[in-house]
Amino acid sequence: MATKEEIISKAKAAILDFDDEAAAAAAQEGLDADVDPVDLIQDGFTAAMNEVGDQFEAGTLFLPHVIAASEAMSAGVAVLTPALEAKGAETASKGTIVIGTIEGDIHSIGKDIVATMLKIAGFKVVDLGRDVAIGKYVEAVKANSADVVASSALMTTTMVSQIQIEEQLKEAGVRDSVKTMVGGAPVTQDWATKIGADVYGENATDVVSKLNAMF
């Protein structure tokens, strides 16, 4: 049987090879070997996605590669989800988070990692996906009695839409009952403050830390 380190290495390689089947297989091998799914995601899948993100920023990989890597990670996480849910069930849910990548933006790498890390941390996550219309955030907040609504924007041209989430939540009469969180490569604390968002998430670790402090 492969060691924990070898299985995590396989998980990482699967993402870097954009291989859905290999990612799912590594995840299942990890479960069979009693590897903690959190370690498999953090040290395998997420570490690889961070490398993909770095290469994308450097211009050595392109959007189709990022999407393919993200889909491979999703295939692996899908296998681990039952074990993650069982792990989360050991503690009371900390709150419900609605999350999505803003309308007009098909980048989901950061959002996917944040969503996964929040699930691991014990939050109920309603993932709306990418290219999410503003109205869908508001609908999801009401339908799920969400505690937090989080939007990710990876382009300066789409981050301006995060203002509309604030405005439409107010128009729907639910802004006071939910915390808003913004993140993404061009997003800053100054931007969050300017538009009236409650929380700025610099990265997945920062998001989990800040939301843990709130709940």
GROMACS .gro file of C-alpha atoms in nm:
model
  215
    1MET     CA    1   0.000   0.000   0.000
    2ALA     CA    2   0.122   0.350  -0.084
    3THR     CA    3   0.224   0.583   0.197
    4LYS     CA    4   0.033   0.897   0.286
    5GLU     CA    5   0.302   1.108   0.120
    6GLU     CA    6   0.286   0.903  -0.200
    7ILE     CA    7  -0.094   0.933  -0.220
    8ILE     CA    8  -0.080   1.309  -0.163
    9SER     CA    9   0.187   1.329  -0.434
   10LYS     CA   10  -0.046   1.143  -0.672
   11ALA     CA   11  -0.328   1.384  -0.588
   12LYS     CA   12  -0.105   1.681  -0.663
   13ALA     CA   13   0.021   1.531  -0.989
   14ALA     CA   14  -0.335   1.459  -1.104
   15ILE     CA   15  -0.424   1.829  -1.082
   16LEU     CA   16  -0.104   1.938  -1.256
   17ASP     CA   17  -0.182   1.683  -1.532
   18PHE     CA   18  -0.544   1.808  -1.557
   19ASP     CA   19  -0.655   1.448  -1.507
   20ASP     CA   20  -1.006   1.407  -1.359
   21GLU     CA   21  -0.986   1.029  -1.335
   22ALA     CA   22  -0.646   1.031  -1.167
   23ALA     CA   23  -0.767   1.290  -0.915
   24ALA     CA   24  -1.071   1.080  -0.827
   25ALA     CA   25  -0.855   0.768  -0.804
   26ALA     CA   26  -0.604   0.940  -0.573
   27ALA     CA   27  -0.890   1.060  -0.353
   28GLN     CA   28  -1.034   0.710  -0.327
   29GLU     CA   29  -0.692   0.562  -0.258
   30GLY     CA   30  -0.651   0.818   0.020
   31LEU     CA   31  -0.984   0.722   0.177
   32ASP     CA   32  -0.897   0.352   0.154
   33ALA     CA   33  -0.567   0.418   0.329
   34ASP     CA   34  -0.732   0.631   0.603
   35VAL     CA   35  -0.552   0.948   0.491
   36ASP     CA   36  -0.723   1.252   0.641
   37PRO     CA   37  -0.923   1.409   0.354
   38VAL     CA   38  -0.829   1.753   0.486
   39ASP     CA   39  -0.459   1.675   0.438
   40LEU     CA   40  -0.528   1.531   0.093
   41ILE     CA   41  -0.705   1.851  -0.013
   42GLN     CA   42  -0.468   2.098   0.148
   43ASP     CA   43  -0.135   1.933   0.068
   44GLY     CA   44  -0.239   1.768  -0.258
   45PHE     CA   45  -0.520   1.935  -0.450
   46THR     CA   46  -0.494   2.289  -0.312
   47ALA     CA   47  -0.115   2.296  -0.327
   48ALA     CA   48  -0.135   2.196  -0.694
   49MET     CA   49  -0.407   2.455  -0.767
   50ASN     CA   50  -0.187   2.723  -0.611
   51GLU     CA   51   0.094   2.620  -0.849
   52VAL     CA   52  -0.146   2.637  -1.142
   53GLY     CA   53  -0.254   2.983  -1.028
   54ASP     CA   54   0.108   3.098  -1.006
   55GLN     CA   55   0.178   2.967  -1.356
   56PHE     CA   56  -0.135   3.138  -1.487
   57GLU     CA   57  -0.020   3.468  -1.335
   58ALA     CA   58   0.323   3.416  -1.491
   59GLY     CA   59   0.171   3.354  -1.833
   60THR     CA   60   0.302   2.998  -1.867
   61LEU     CA   61  -0.047   2.848  -1.834
   62PHE     CA   62  -0.371   2.984  -1.976
   63LEU     CA   63  -0.739   2.993  -1.883
   64PRO     CA   64  -0.825   2.651  -2.036
   65HIS     CA   65  -0.551   2.498  -1.818
   66VAL     CA   66  -0.690   2.668  -1.507
   67ILE     CA   67  -1.040   2.543  -1.582
   68ALA     CA   68  -0.914   2.190  -1.653
   69ALA     CA   69  -0.717   2.185  -1.327
   70SER     CA   70  -1.019   2.315  -1.136
   71GLU     CA   71  -1.239   2.044  -1.287
   72ALA     CA   72  -0.984   1.779  -1.189
   73MET     CA   73  -0.985   1.910  -0.833
   74SER     CA   74  -1.365   1.905  -0.831
   75ALA     CA   75  -1.358   1.539  -0.937
   76GLY     CA   76  -1.126   1.455  -0.650
   77VAL     CA   77  -1.318   1.659  -0.394
   78ALA     CA   78  -1.644   1.494  -0.503
   79VAL     CA   79  -1.502   1.159  -0.394
   80LEU     CA   80  -1.395   1.306  -0.060
   81THR     CA   81  -1.716   1.499   0.007
   82PRO     CA   82  -1.899   1.223   0.202
   83ALA     CA   83  -1.600   1.185   0.433
   84LEU     CA   84  -1.574   1.563   0.471
   85GLU     CA   85  -1.943   1.590   0.553
   86ALA     CA   86  -1.909   1.315   0.812
   87LYS     CA   87  -1.612   1.499   0.961
   88GLY     CA   88  -1.809   1.826   0.965
   89ALA     CA   89  -2.106   1.652   1.126
   90GLU     CA   90  -1.890   1.584   1.432
   91THR     CA   91  -1.927   1.951   1.522
   92ALA     CA   92  -2.228   2.177   1.497
   93SER     CA   93  -2.246   2.378   1.176
   94LYS     CA   94  -2.097   2.722   1.227
   95GLY     CA   95  -2.314   2.900   0.973
   96THR     CA   96  -2.429   2.906   0.612
   97ILE     CA   97  -2.214   3.068   0.344
   98VAL     CA   98  -2.339   3.152  -0.005
   99ILE     CA   99  -2.043   3.182  -0.243
  100GLY     CA  100  -1.990   3.237  -0.613
  101THR     CA  101  -1.774   3.400  -0.880
  102ILE     CA  102  -1.927   3.725  -1.002
  103GLU     CA  103  -2.126   3.763  -1.324
  104GLY     CA  104  -1.906   3.797  -1.634
  105ASP     CA  105  -1.615   3.616  -1.467
  106ILE     CA  106  -1.554   3.248  -1.544
  107HIS     CA  107  -1.250   3.216  -1.318
  108SER     CA  108  -1.330   2.990  -1.025
  109ILE     CA  109  -0.995   2.859  -0.899
  110GLY     CA  110  -0.982   3.075  -0.585
  111LYS     CA  111  -1.351   3.043  -0.511
  112ASP     CA  112  -1.334   2.664  -0.538
  113ILE     CA  113  -1.049   2.646  -0.289
  114VAL     CA  114  -1.225   2.882  -0.046
  115ALA     CA  115  -1.550   2.683  -0.069
  116THR     CA  116  -1.369   2.357   0.000
  117MET     CA  117  -1.178   2.499   0.297
  118LEU     CA  118  -1.498   2.642   0.446
  119LYS     CA  119  -1.666   2.301   0.423
  120ILE     CA  120  -1.369   2.146   0.600
  121ALA     CA  121  -1.395   2.414   0.870
  122GLY     CA  122  -1.754   2.312   0.944
  123PHE     CA  123  -1.956   2.568   0.751
  124LYS     CA  124  -2.251   2.483   0.529
  125VAL     CA  125  -2.153   2.610   0.184
  126VAL     CA  126  -2.399   2.694  -0.093
  127ASP     CA  127  -2.173   2.716  -0.401
  128LEU     CA  128  -2.342   2.903  -0.686
  129GLY     CA  129  -2.053   2.837  -0.927
  130ARG     CA  130  -1.905   3.092  -1.164
  131ASP     CA  131  -2.050   3.371  -1.381
  132VAL     CA  132  -2.326   3.419  -1.122
  133ALA     CA  133  -2.589   3.685  -1.184
  134ILE     CA  134  -2.624   3.936  -0.899
  135GLY     CA  135  -2.988   3.843  -0.840
  136LYS     CA  136  -2.892   3.481  -0.774
  137TYR     CA  137  -2.684   3.583  -0.474
  138VAL     CA  138  -2.984   3.762  -0.325
  139GLU     CA  139  -3.217   3.468  -0.401
  140ALA     CA  140  -2.973   3.223  -0.241
  141VAL     CA  141  -2.935   3.439   0.070
  142LYS     CA  142  -3.313   3.439   0.121
  143ALA     CA  143  -3.364   3.072   0.030
  144ASN     CA  144  -3.092   2.948   0.265
  145SER     CA  145  -3.117   3.206   0.545
  146ALA     CA  146  -2.748   3.263   0.481
  147ASP     CA  147  -2.519   3.416   0.739
  148VAL     CA  148  -2.260   3.530   0.483
  149VAL     CA  149  -2.266   3.595   0.109
  150ALA     CA  150  -1.925   3.587  -0.057
  151SER     CA  151  -1.836   3.697  -0.409
  152SER     CA  152  -1.510   3.642  -0.594
  153ALA     CA  153  -1.390   3.859  -0.882
  154LEU     CA  154  -1.071   3.789  -1.074
  155MET     CA  155  -1.088   4.088  -1.307
  156THR     CA  156  -1.115   4.462  -1.246
  157THR     CA  157  -1.397   4.473  -1.501
  158THR     CA  158  -1.611   4.236  -1.294
  159MET     CA  159  -1.523   4.347  -0.941
  160VAL     CA  160  -1.739   4.658  -0.986
  161SER     CA  161  -2.042   4.426  -0.982
  162GLN     CA  162  -1.971   4.354  -0.617
  163ILE     CA  163  -2.124   4.697  -0.547
  164GLN     CA  164  -2.451   4.571  -0.694
  165ILE     CA  165  -2.466   4.284  -0.445
  166GLU     CA  166  -2.462   4.539  -0.164
  167GLU     CA  167  -2.731   4.746  -0.335
  168GLN     CA  168  -2.961   4.457  -0.424
  169LEU     CA  169  -2.939   4.307  -0.077
  170LYS     CA  170  -3.053   4.645   0.058
  171GLU     CA  171  -3.335   4.663  -0.196
  172ALA     CA  172  -3.448   4.313  -0.094
  173GLY     CA  173  -3.448   4.417   0.272
  174VAL     CA  174  -3.198   4.152   0.381
  175ARG     CA  175  -2.868   4.342   0.394
  176ASP     CA  176  -2.884   4.383   0.773
  177SER     CA  177  -2.931   4.009   0.827
  178VAL     CA  178  -2.626   3.890   0.630
  179LYS     CA  179  -2.253   3.963   0.626
  180THR     CA  180  -2.093   4.032   0.287
  181MET     CA  181  -1.746   3.913   0.192
  182VAL     CA  182  -1.543   3.998  -0.119
  183GLY     CA  183  -1.225   3.852  -0.259
  184GLY     CA  184  -1.026   3.785  -0.574
  185ALA     CA  185  -0.696   3.894  -0.725
  186PRO     CA  186  -0.775   4.264  -0.789
  187VAL     CA  187  -0.985   4.303  -0.472
  188THR     CA  188  -0.834   4.480  -0.169
  189GLN     CA  189  -0.934   4.582   0.182
  190ASP     CA  190  -0.969   4.939   0.052
  191TRP     CA  191  -1.218   4.819  -0.209
  192ALA     CA  192  -1.416   4.621   0.048
  193THR     CA  193  -1.433   4.927   0.274
  194LYS     CA  194  -1.530   5.154  -0.015
  195ILE     CA  195  -1.829   4.943  -0.123
  196GLY     CA  196  -1.941   4.864   0.232
  197ALA     CA  197  -1.856   4.493   0.241
  198ASP     CA  198  -1.815   4.347   0.590
  199VAL     CA  199  -1.520   4.117   0.521
  200TYR     CA  200  -1.225   4.110   0.280
  201GLY     CA  201  -1.085   3.764   0.214
  202GLU     CA  202  -0.725   3.774   0.094
  203ASN     CA  203  -0.700   3.396   0.046
  204ALA     CA  204  -0.863   3.073   0.164
  205THR     CA  205  -0.675   3.063   0.494
  206ASP     CA  206  -0.759   3.427   0.566
  207VAL     CA  207  -1.129   3.366   0.486
  208VAL     CA  208  -1.155   3.067   0.720
  209SER     CA  209  -0.971   3.254   0.997
  210LYS     CA  210  -1.196   3.560   0.973
  211LEU     CA  211  -1.520   3.364   0.954
  212ASN     CA  212  -1.415   3.138   1.243
  213ALA     CA  213  -1.369   3.454   1.448
  214MET     CA  214  -1.722   3.566   1.358
  215PHE     CA  215  -1.902   3.241   1.446
   0.00000   0.00000   0.00000
